PDB file of C-alpha atoms in Angstrom:
ATOM      1  CA  MET A  93     -45.564  37.655  28.699  1.00 51.00           C
ATOM      2  CA  ALA A  94     -46.336  40.998  30.324  1.00 54.00           C
ATOM      3  CA  TYR A  95     -43.425  43.427  30.649  1.00 49.00           C
ATOM      4  CA  LYS A  96     -42.231  43.869  34.206  1.00 55.00           C
ATOM      5  CA  PRO A  97     -40.428  47.146  34.897  1.00 57.00           C
ATOM      6  CA  LYS A  98     -37.053  46.756  36.525  1.00 67.00           C
ATOM      7  CA  THR A  99     -37.261  47.189  40.278  1.00 75.00           C
ATOM      8  CA  LYS A 100     -35.211  50.050  41.622  1.00 83.00           C
ATOM      9  CA  VAL A 101     -32.525  49.021  44.076  1.00 92.00           C
ATOM     10  CA  TRP A 102     -31.851  51.551  46.823  1.00 97.00           C
ATOM     11  CA  LEU A 103     -28.613  51.265  48.783  1.00 97.00           C
ATOM     12  CA  LYS A 104     -28.313  52.527  52.332  1.00 98.00           C
ATOM     13  CA  GLY A 105     -25.613  55.045  53.118  1.00 98.00           C
ATOM     14  CA  GLN A 106     -24.626  58.010  55.210  1.00 98.00           C
ATOM     15  CA  PHE A 107     -23.253  61.512  54.796  1.00 99.00           C
ATOM     16  CA  GLU A 108     -19.621  60.909  55.698  1.00 98.00           C
ATOM     17  CA  SER A 109     -18.690  64.590  55.463  1.00 98.00           C
ATOM     18  CA  ILE A 110     -20.236  67.893  54.403  1.00 98.00           C
ATOM     19  CA  ILE A 111     -17.876  70.627  53.198  1.00 97.00           C
ATOM     20  CA  LYS A 112     -18.785  74.202  52.316  1.00 96.00           C
ATOM     21  CA  ILE A 113     -17.265  75.038  48.895  1.00 94.00           C
ATOM     22  CA  THR A 114     -19.048  78.362  48.382  1.00 94.00           C
ATOM     23  CA  GLU A 115     -21.925  80.031  50.212  1.00 93.00           C
ATOM     24  CA  LEU A 116     -24.496  78.177  48.081  1.00 94.00           C
ATOM     25  CA  THR A 117     -22.594  75.074  46.930  1.00 96.00           C
ATOM     26  CA  TRP A 118     -21.434  72.348  49.292  1.00 97.00           C
ATOM     27  CA  LYS A 119     -19.595  69.077  48.773  1.00 98.00           C
ATOM     28  CA  PHE A 120     -21.311  66.007  50.214  1.00 99.00           C
ATOM     29  CA  VAL A 121     -19.227  62.841  50.656  1.00 98.00           C
ATOM     30  CA  ILE A 122     -21.475  59.769  50.634  1.00 98.00           C
ATOM     31  CA  LYS A 123     -20.408  56.421  52.132  1.00 98.00           C
ATOM     32  CA  LEU A 124     -22.444  53.320  51.256  1.00 97.00           C
ATOM     33  CA  GLU A 125     -22.878  50.171  53.316  1.00 93.00           C
ATOM     34  CA  LYS A 126     -22.496  47.819  50.342  1.00 90.00           C
ATOM     35  CA  ASN A 127     -20.187  47.501  47.341  1.00 91.00           C
ATOM     36  CA  PHE A 128     -20.671  50.417  44.942  1.00 95.00           C
ATOM     37  CA  LYS A 129     -18.852  50.894  41.643  1.00 96.00           C
ATOM     38  CA  TYR A 130     -19.283  53.656  39.088  1.00 98.00           C
ATOM     39  CA  GLN A 131     -17.637  55.261  36.086  1.00 97.00           C
ATOM     40  CA  ALA A 132     -16.470  58.858  35.926  1.00 98.00           C
ATOM     41  CA  GLY A 133     -19.274  61.018  34.514  1.00 98.00           C
ATOM     42  CA  GLN A 134     -22.204  58.979  35.819  1.00 98.00           C
ATOM     43  CA  TYR A 135     -24.923  60.220  38.159  1.00 98.00           C
ATOM     44  CA  VAL A 136     -26.979  58.856  41.042  1.00 98.00           C
ATOM     45  CA  ASN A 137     -30.414  59.369  42.536  1.00 98.00           C
ATOM     46  CA  ILE A 138     -30.368  60.147  46.233  1.00 98.00           C
ATOM     47  CA  LYS A 139     -33.321  59.965  48.619  1.00 98.00           C
ATOM     48  CA  VAL A 140     -33.624  61.763  51.949  1.00 98.00           C
ATOM     49  CA  ASP A 141     -36.872  61.687  53.943  1.00 97.00           C
ATOM     50  CA  GLY A 142     -38.692  60.379  50.871  1.00 97.00           C
ATOM     51  CA  ILE A 143     -37.488  63.193  48.583  1.00 98.00           C
ATOM     52  CA  THR A 144     -35.479  62.101  45.525  1.00 98.00           C
ATOM     53  CA  ARG A 145     -33.189  64.070  43.212  1.00 97.00           C
ATOM     54  CA  SER A 146     -30.466  63.248  40.654  1.00 97.00           C
ATOM     55  CA  TYR A 147     -26.875  64.492  40.930  1.00 98.00           C
ATOM     56  CA  SER A 148     -23.700  63.944  38.916  1.00 98.00           C
ATOM     57  CA  ILE A 149     -20.882  62.249  40.783  1.00 98.00           C
ATOM     58  CA  ALA A 150     -17.932  64.600  41.236  1.00 98.00           C
ATOM     59  CA  SER A 151     -15.211  62.107  42.125  1.00 97.00           C
ATOM     60  CA  TYR A 152     -13.191  59.154  40.875  1.00 94.00           C
ATOM     61  CA  ASP A 153     -14.122  55.644  42.052  1.00 95.00           C
ATOM     62  CA  SER A 154     -11.342  54.838  44.520  1.00 90.00           C
ATOM     63  CA  GLY A 155     -12.912  51.510  45.493  1.00 93.00           C
ATOM     64  CA  LYS A 156     -13.952  52.696  48.965  1.00 93.00           C
ATOM     65  CA  ASN A 157     -17.731  52.516  48.341  1.00 96.00           C
ATOM     66  CA  SER A 158     -17.941  56.286  48.549  1.00 97.00           C
ATOM     67  CA  PHE A 159     -18.417  59.222  46.194  1.00 98.00           C
ATOM     68  CA  GLU A 160     -18.684  63.007  46.238  1.00 98.00           C
ATOM     69  CA  LEU A 161     -21.470  65.318  45.092  1.00 98.00           C
ATOM     70  CA  LEU A 162     -21.415  69.071  44.440  1.00 98.00           C
ATOM     71  CA  ILE A 163     -24.873  70.406  45.308  1.00 97.00           C
ATOM     72  CA  VAL A 164     -26.147  73.965  44.965  1.00 95.00           C
ATOM     73  CA  LYS A 165     -28.871  75.292  47.267  1.00 95.00           C
ATOM     74  CA  LEU A 166     -32.032  76.179  45.342  1.00 91.00           C
ATOM     75  CA  ASP A 167     -34.584  78.636  46.686  1.00 91.00           C
ATOM     76  CA  GLY A 168     -37.597  76.577  47.646  1.00 92.00           C
ATOM     77  CA  GLY A 169     -35.906  73.301  46.667  1.00 93.00           C
ATOM     78  CA  ALA A 170     -37.417  70.529  48.791  1.00 96.00           C
ATOM     79  CA  LEU A 171     -34.293  68.378  48.976  1.00 97.00           C
ATOM     80  CA  THR A 172     -31.693  71.136  49.127  1.00 96.00           C
ATOM     81  CA  THR A 173     -33.634  72.732  51.994  1.00 96.00           C
ATOM     82  CA  LEU A 174     -33.046  69.481  53.880  1.00 96.00           C
ATOM     83  CA  LEU A 175     -29.438  69.072  52.747  1.00 97.00           C
ATOM     84  CA  PHE A 176     -28.462  72.615  53.730  1.00 97.00           C
ATOM     85  CA  GLY A 177     -30.465  72.581  56.950  1.00 95.00           C
ATOM     86  CA  LYS A 178     -31.531  69.386  58.668  1.00 95.00           C
ATOM     87  CA  VAL A 179     -28.933  66.945  57.297  1.00 97.00           C
ATOM     88  CA  LYS A 180     -25.755  66.507  59.336  1.00 97.00           C
ATOM     89  CA  GLU A 181     -22.610  64.403  59.010  1.00 98.00           C
ATOM     90  CA  GLY A 182     -23.499  60.807  59.911  1.00 98.00           C
ATOM     91  CA  GLY A 183     -27.065  61.251  58.713  1.00 98.00           C
ATOM     92  CA  SER A 184     -28.654  58.540  56.585  1.00 98.00           C
ATOM     93  CA  LEU A 185     -29.822  58.487  52.965  1.00 99.00           C
ATOM     94  CA  GLU A 186     -30.547  56.040  50.156  1.00 98.00           C
ATOM     95  CA  VAL A 187     -28.806  55.891  46.783  1.00 98.00           C
ATOM     96  CA  GLU A 188     -29.908  54.410  43.457  1.00 98.00           C
ATOM     97  CA  GLY A 189     -27.491  53.983  40.566  1.00 96.00           C
ATOM     98  CA  PRO A 190     -25.066  54.636  39.094  1.00 97.00           C
ATOM     99  CA  LYS A 191     -26.724  55.784  35.869  1.00 97.00           C
ATOM    100  CA  GLY A 192     -25.860  57.588  32.661  1.00 97.00           C
ATOM    101  CA  LYS A 193     -23.581  57.373  29.624  1.00 96.00           C
ATOM    102  CA  PHE A 194     -21.795  60.723  29.919  1.00 98.00           C
ATOM    103  CA  LEU A 195     -18.435  58.952  29.758  1.00 98.00           C
ATOM    104  CA  LEU A 196     -14.913  59.410  28.483  1.00 98.00           C
ATOM    105  CA  PRO A 197     -13.865  57.382  25.434  1.00 95.00           C
ATOM    106  CA  GLU A 198     -11.971  54.190  26.251  1.00 93.00           C
ATOM    107  CA  SER A 199      -8.898  55.613  24.539  1.00 96.00           C
ATOM    108  CA  ILE A 200      -8.389  59.378  24.561  1.00 97.00           C
ATOM    109  CA  ASP A 201      -7.007  60.085  21.082  1.00 97.00           C
ATOM    110  CA  SER A 202      -8.748  63.459  20.676  1.00 98.00           C
ATOM    111  CA  ASP A 203      -8.456  66.868  22.265  1.00 99.00           C
ATOM    112  CA  LEU A 204     -11.222  67.263  24.832  1.00 99.00           C
ATOM    113  CA  PHE A 205     -13.346  70.300  25.616  1.00 99.00           C
ATOM    114  CA  PHE A 206     -15.100  70.250  29.006  1.00 99.00           C
ATOM    115  CA  ILE A 207     -17.552  73.181  28.826  1.00 99.00           C
ATOM    116  CA  CYS A 208     -19.688  73.745  31.898  1.00 98.00           C
ATOM    117  CA  THR A 209     -21.637  76.145  34.086  1.00 97.00           C
ATOM    118  CA  GLY A 210     -22.456  75.943  37.796  1.00 94.00           C
ATOM    119  CA  THR A 211     -22.383  72.461  39.292  1.00 96.00           C
ATOM    120  CA  GLY A 212     -22.008  71.158  35.741  1.00 97.00           C
ATOM    121  CA  LEU A 213     -18.355  71.089  36.805  1.00 98.00           C
ATOM    122  CA  ALA A 214     -19.097  67.874  38.756  1.00 98.00           C
ATOM    123  CA  PRO A 215     -18.661  65.195  36.035  1.00 98.00           C
ATOM    124  CA  PHE A 216     -15.563  66.984  34.711  1.00 99.00           C
ATOM    125  CA  ARG A 217     -14.025  66.935  38.172  1.00 98.00           C
ATOM    126  CA  SER A 218     -14.734  63.207  38.096  1.00 98.00           C
ATOM    127  CA  PHE A 219     -13.088  62.876  34.646  1.00 98.00           C
ATOM    128  CA  LEU A 220     -10.010  64.824  35.705  1.00 98.00           C
ATOM    129  CA  ASP A 221      -9.694  62.972  39.002  1.00 97.00           C
ATOM    130  CA  LEU A 222      -9.725  59.688  37.064  1.00 97.00           C
ATOM    131  CA  ILE A 223      -7.129  60.915  34.556  1.00 98.00           C
ATOM    132  CA  LYS A 224      -4.902  62.200  37.364  1.00 97.00           C
ATOM    133  CA  GLN A 225      -5.165  59.177  39.637  1.00 95.00           C
ATOM    134  CA  LYS A 226      -4.834  56.573  36.887  1.00 95.00           C
ATOM    135  CA  LYS A 227      -2.256  58.585  34.879  1.00 96.00           C
ATOM    136  CA  ILE A 228      -4.352  58.070  31.738  1.00 97.00           C
ATOM    137  CA  VAL A 229      -2.660  59.072  28.488  1.00 97.00           C
ATOM    138  CA  HIS A 230      -4.548  61.913  26.810  1.00 98.00           C
ATOM    139  CA  LYS A 231      -4.322  64.824  24.413  1.00 98.00           C
ATOM    140  CA  ASN A 232      -5.017  68.458  25.320  1.00 98.00           C
ATOM    141  CA  ILE A 233      -7.929  69.184  27.669  1.00 99.00           C
ATOM    142  CA  TYR A 234      -9.736  72.538  27.775  1.00 99.00           C
ATOM    143  CA  LEU A 235     -11.845  73.011  30.914  1.00 99.00           C
ATOM    144  CA  ILE A 236     -14.032  76.093  30.418  1.00 99.00           C
ATOM    145  CA  PHE A 237     -16.125  76.850  33.510  1.00 98.00           C
ATOM    146  CA  GLY A 238     -18.687  79.648  33.468  1.00 98.00           C
ATOM    147  CA  THR A 239     -20.291  81.208  36.518  1.00 96.00           C
ATOM    148  CA  ARG A 240     -21.503  84.631  37.682  1.00 95.00           C
ATOM    149  CA  THR A 241     -19.010  85.965  40.235  1.00 95.00           C
ATOM    150  CA  ARG A 242     -15.703  85.010  41.816  1.00 95.00           C
ATOM    151  CA  SER A 243     -17.530  83.887  44.961  1.00 93.00           C
ATOM    152  CA  ASP A 244     -19.355  81.306  42.785  1.00 94.00           C
ATOM    153  CA  LEU A 245     -16.160  79.646  41.506  1.00 95.00           C
ATOM    154  CA  LEU A 246     -16.198  75.971  42.451  1.00 96.00           C
ATOM    155  CA  CYS A 247     -12.989  74.118  43.340  1.00 96.00           C
ATOM    156  CA  TYR A 248     -10.939  77.054  42.042  1.00 96.00           C
ATOM    157  CA  ASP A 249      -7.742  76.403  44.001  1.00 96.00           C
ATOM    158  CA  GLU A 250      -8.061  72.670  43.385  1.00 97.00           C
ATOM    159  CA  MET A 251      -8.348  73.170  39.623  1.00 98.00           C
ATOM    160  CA  LEU A 252      -5.265  75.416  39.635  1.00 97.00           C
ATOM    161  CA  GLU A 253      -3.331  72.625  41.373  1.00 97.00           C
ATOM    162  CA  TRP A 254      -4.674  70.000  38.981  1.00 98.00           C
ATOM    163  CA  LYS A 255      -3.578  72.179  36.067  1.00 97.00           C
ATOM    164  CA  LYS A 256      -0.024  71.719  37.346  1.00 97.00           C
ATOM    165  CA  ASP A 257      -0.479  67.967  37.806  1.00 96.00           C
ATOM    166  CA  ILE A 258      -2.300  67.106  34.556  1.00 98.00           C
ATOM    167  CA  LYS A 259      -0.191  67.720  31.482  1.00 97.00           C
ATOM    168  CA  GLY A 260      -2.065  69.532  28.712  1.00 98.00           C
ATOM    169  CA  LEU A 261      -4.895  70.778  30.949  1.00 99.00           C
ATOM    170  CA  ASP A 262      -5.954  74.354  30.256  1.00 98.00           C
ATOM    171  CA  TYR A 263      -8.312  75.650  32.964  1.00 99.00           C
ATOM    172  CA  ILE A 264     -10.361  78.713  31.932  1.00 98.00           C
ATOM    173  CA  PRO A 265     -12.829  80.047  34.517  1.00 98.00           C
ATOM    174  CA  VAL A 266     -15.144  82.725  33.087  1.00 98.00           C
ATOM    175  CA  LEU A 267     -17.182  85.246  35.097  1.00 98.00           C
ATOM    176  CA  SER A 268     -20.308  86.792  33.546  1.00 96.00           C
ATOM    177  CA  ARG A 269     -21.170  89.420  36.169  1.00 95.00           C
ATOM    178  CA  GLU A 270     -17.851  90.535  37.584  1.00 93.00           C
ATOM    179  CA  GLU A 271     -14.627  91.964  36.201  1.00 93.00           C
ATOM    180  CA  TRP A 272     -11.464  90.247  37.434  1.00 95.00           C
ATOM    181  CA  GLU A 273      -7.981  89.261  36.309  1.00 95.00           C
ATOM    182  CA  GLY A 274      -9.300  86.214  34.446  1.00 96.00           C
ATOM    183  CA  ALA A 275     -11.727  85.802  31.555  1.00 97.00           C
ATOM    184  CA  SER A 276     -15.040  87.684  31.649  1.00 97.00           C
ATOM    185  CA  GLY A 277     -18.236  87.196  29.665  1.00 97.00           C
ATOM    186  CA  TYR A 278     -19.552  83.779  28.691  1.00 97.00           C
ATOM    187  CA  VAL A 279     -18.077  80.403  27.832  1.00 98.00           C
ATOM    188  CA  HIS A 280     -18.922  80.744  24.125  1.00 98.00           C
ATOM    189  CA  GLU A 281     -16.242  83.306  23.360  1.00 98.00           C
ATOM    190  CA  GLN A 282     -13.615  81.143  25.051  1.00 98.00           C
ATOM    191  CA  TYR A 283     -14.182  77.911  23.133  1.00 99.00           C
ATOM    192  CA  LYS A 284     -14.601  79.820  19.872  1.00 98.00           C
ATOM    193  CA  ASN A 285     -11.232  81.534  20.400  1.00 98.00           C
ATOM    194  CA  ILE A 286      -9.505  78.232  21.109  1.00 98.00           C
ATOM    195  CA  ILE A 287     -11.062  76.597  18.044  1.00 98.00           C
ATOM    196  CA  ASN A 288     -10.075  79.493  15.795  1.00 98.00           C
ATOM    197  CA  ASP A 289      -6.547  79.911  17.169  1.00 98.00           C
ATOM    198  CA  THR A 290      -5.469  76.295  17.783  1.00 97.00           C
ATOM    199  CA  ASP A 291      -4.559  73.327  15.604  1.00 97.00           C
ATOM    200  CA  LEU A 292      -6.843  70.795  17.282  1.00 97.00           C
ATOM    201  CA  THR A 293      -6.745  67.003  17.102  1.00 96.00           C
ATOM    202  CA  ASP A 294     -10.248  65.707  16.211  1.00 97.00           C
ATOM    203  CA  PRO A 295     -11.853  67.404  19.241  1.00 98.00           C
ATOM    204  CA  ILE A 296     -14.692  65.993  21.318  1.00 99.00           C
ATOM    205  CA  PHE A 297     -16.941  68.487  23.114  1.00 99.00           C
ATOM    206  CA  TYR A 298     -18.546  67.632  26.454  1.00 99.00           C
ATOM    207  CA  LEU A 299     -21.215  70.099  27.633  1.00 99.00           C
ATOM    208  CA  CYS A 300     -22.743  70.076  31.109  1.00 98.00           C
ATOM    209  CA  GLY A 301     -24.805  72.573  33.081  1.00 96.00           C
ATOM    210  CA  TRP A 302     -27.514  75.112  32.369  1.00 93.00           C
ATOM    211  CA  ARG A 303     -29.858  74.279  29.492  1.00 95.00           C
ATOM    212  CA  ASN A 304     -29.461  77.564  27.594  1.00 96.00           C
ATOM    213  CA  MET A 305     -25.668  77.321  27.636  1.00 97.00           C
ATOM    214  CA  ILE A 306     -25.774  73.790  26.277  1.00 97.00           C
ATOM    215  CA  LEU A 307     -28.317  74.528  23.539  1.00 98.00           C
ATOM    216  CA  ASP A 308     -26.403  77.631  22.442  1.00 98.00           C
ATOM    217  CA  SER A 309     -23.046  75.832  22.520  1.00 98.00           C
ATOM    218  CA  ARG A 310     -24.335  72.860  20.571  1.00 98.00           C
ATOM    219  CA  ARG A 311     -25.784  75.133  17.905  1.00 98.00           C
ATOM    220  CA  ASN A 312     -22.568  77.181  17.717  1.00 99.00           C
ATOM    221  CA  LEU A 313     -20.378  74.107  17.387  1.00 99.00           C
ATOM    222  CA  LYS A 314     -22.563  72.588  14.682  1.00 98.00           C
ATOM    223  CA  ASP A 315     -22.508  75.922  12.828  1.00 98.00           C
ATOM    224  CA  MET A 316     -18.708  75.817  13.044  1.00 98.00           C
ATOM    225  CA  GLY A 317     -18.765  72.480  11.231  1.00 98.00           C
ATOM    226  CA  PHE A 318     -18.419  69.942  14.031  1.00 98.00           C
ATOM    227  CA  ASP A 319     -20.266  66.622  13.828  1.00 98.00           C
ATOM    228  CA  SER A 320     -23.102  66.325  16.363  1.00 97.00           C
ATOM    229  CA  LYS A 321     -21.690  62.904  17.337  1.00 97.00           C
ATOM    230  CA  LYS A 322     -18.674  64.744  18.737  1.00 98.00           C
ATOM    231  CA  ILE A 323     -20.882  66.972  20.926  1.00 99.00           C
ATOM    232  CA  ILE A 324     -21.938  65.143  24.094  1.00 98.00           C
ATOM    233  CA  CYS A 325     -24.434  66.826  26.398  1.00 98.00           C
ATOM    234  CA  GLU A 326     -25.684  66.518  29.975  1.00 95.00           C
ATOM    235  CA  ILE A 327     -28.389  69.101  30.685  1.00 92.00           C
ATOM    236  CA  TYR A 328     -29.276  70.290  34.201  1.00 87.00           C
ATOM    237  CA  ASP A 329     -32.842  71.603  34.449  1.00 69.00           C
TER     238      ASP A 329
END
């Protein structure tokens, strides 16, 4: 019997709201016409005017057939040119998914490191939203978010509030091209300091964002003696 590839199922939806987070990164809230369930950390394919791209979901599944995306405008990007120009609230799109296995463990018995750059924050916002809303029992969580300047910080005020709401959450934004009152440099120094200075409980490392950051972090963590099975990656090209 000849193999038949699985047919993609595209769901119709609309842009329920579009919110400017920073100059180049906006939050798009998508509402679907049909039932849509997903797990924190998964991603979707979206299609607008025949152009398709993949994005990590940045929200917790509240059962309302909707989800949020954090999307950065790319110079010359075919889809982001549409999203940051032609697309308006109420506009239509198609969605395929959810997809991916970048997921939290069923029981959180380990300290968690969420290490990210740019819109790689998206699945970790989804994780934290789930933990907060469902009051999931967990160990310590270290959210280390690297970006260039203060104007590039995503969800900064929100993360400060969530730090108050989520016990054991340590939020560490790091700027590489600007001096400020917080951490400066790159994410690597931050997770290395925590590892060296803290008595950790069987940590699991989640890495999401720019390829070079992930490859460097994975190599560093393996060199520090951590099992590659405890290093979970989602690379954005």
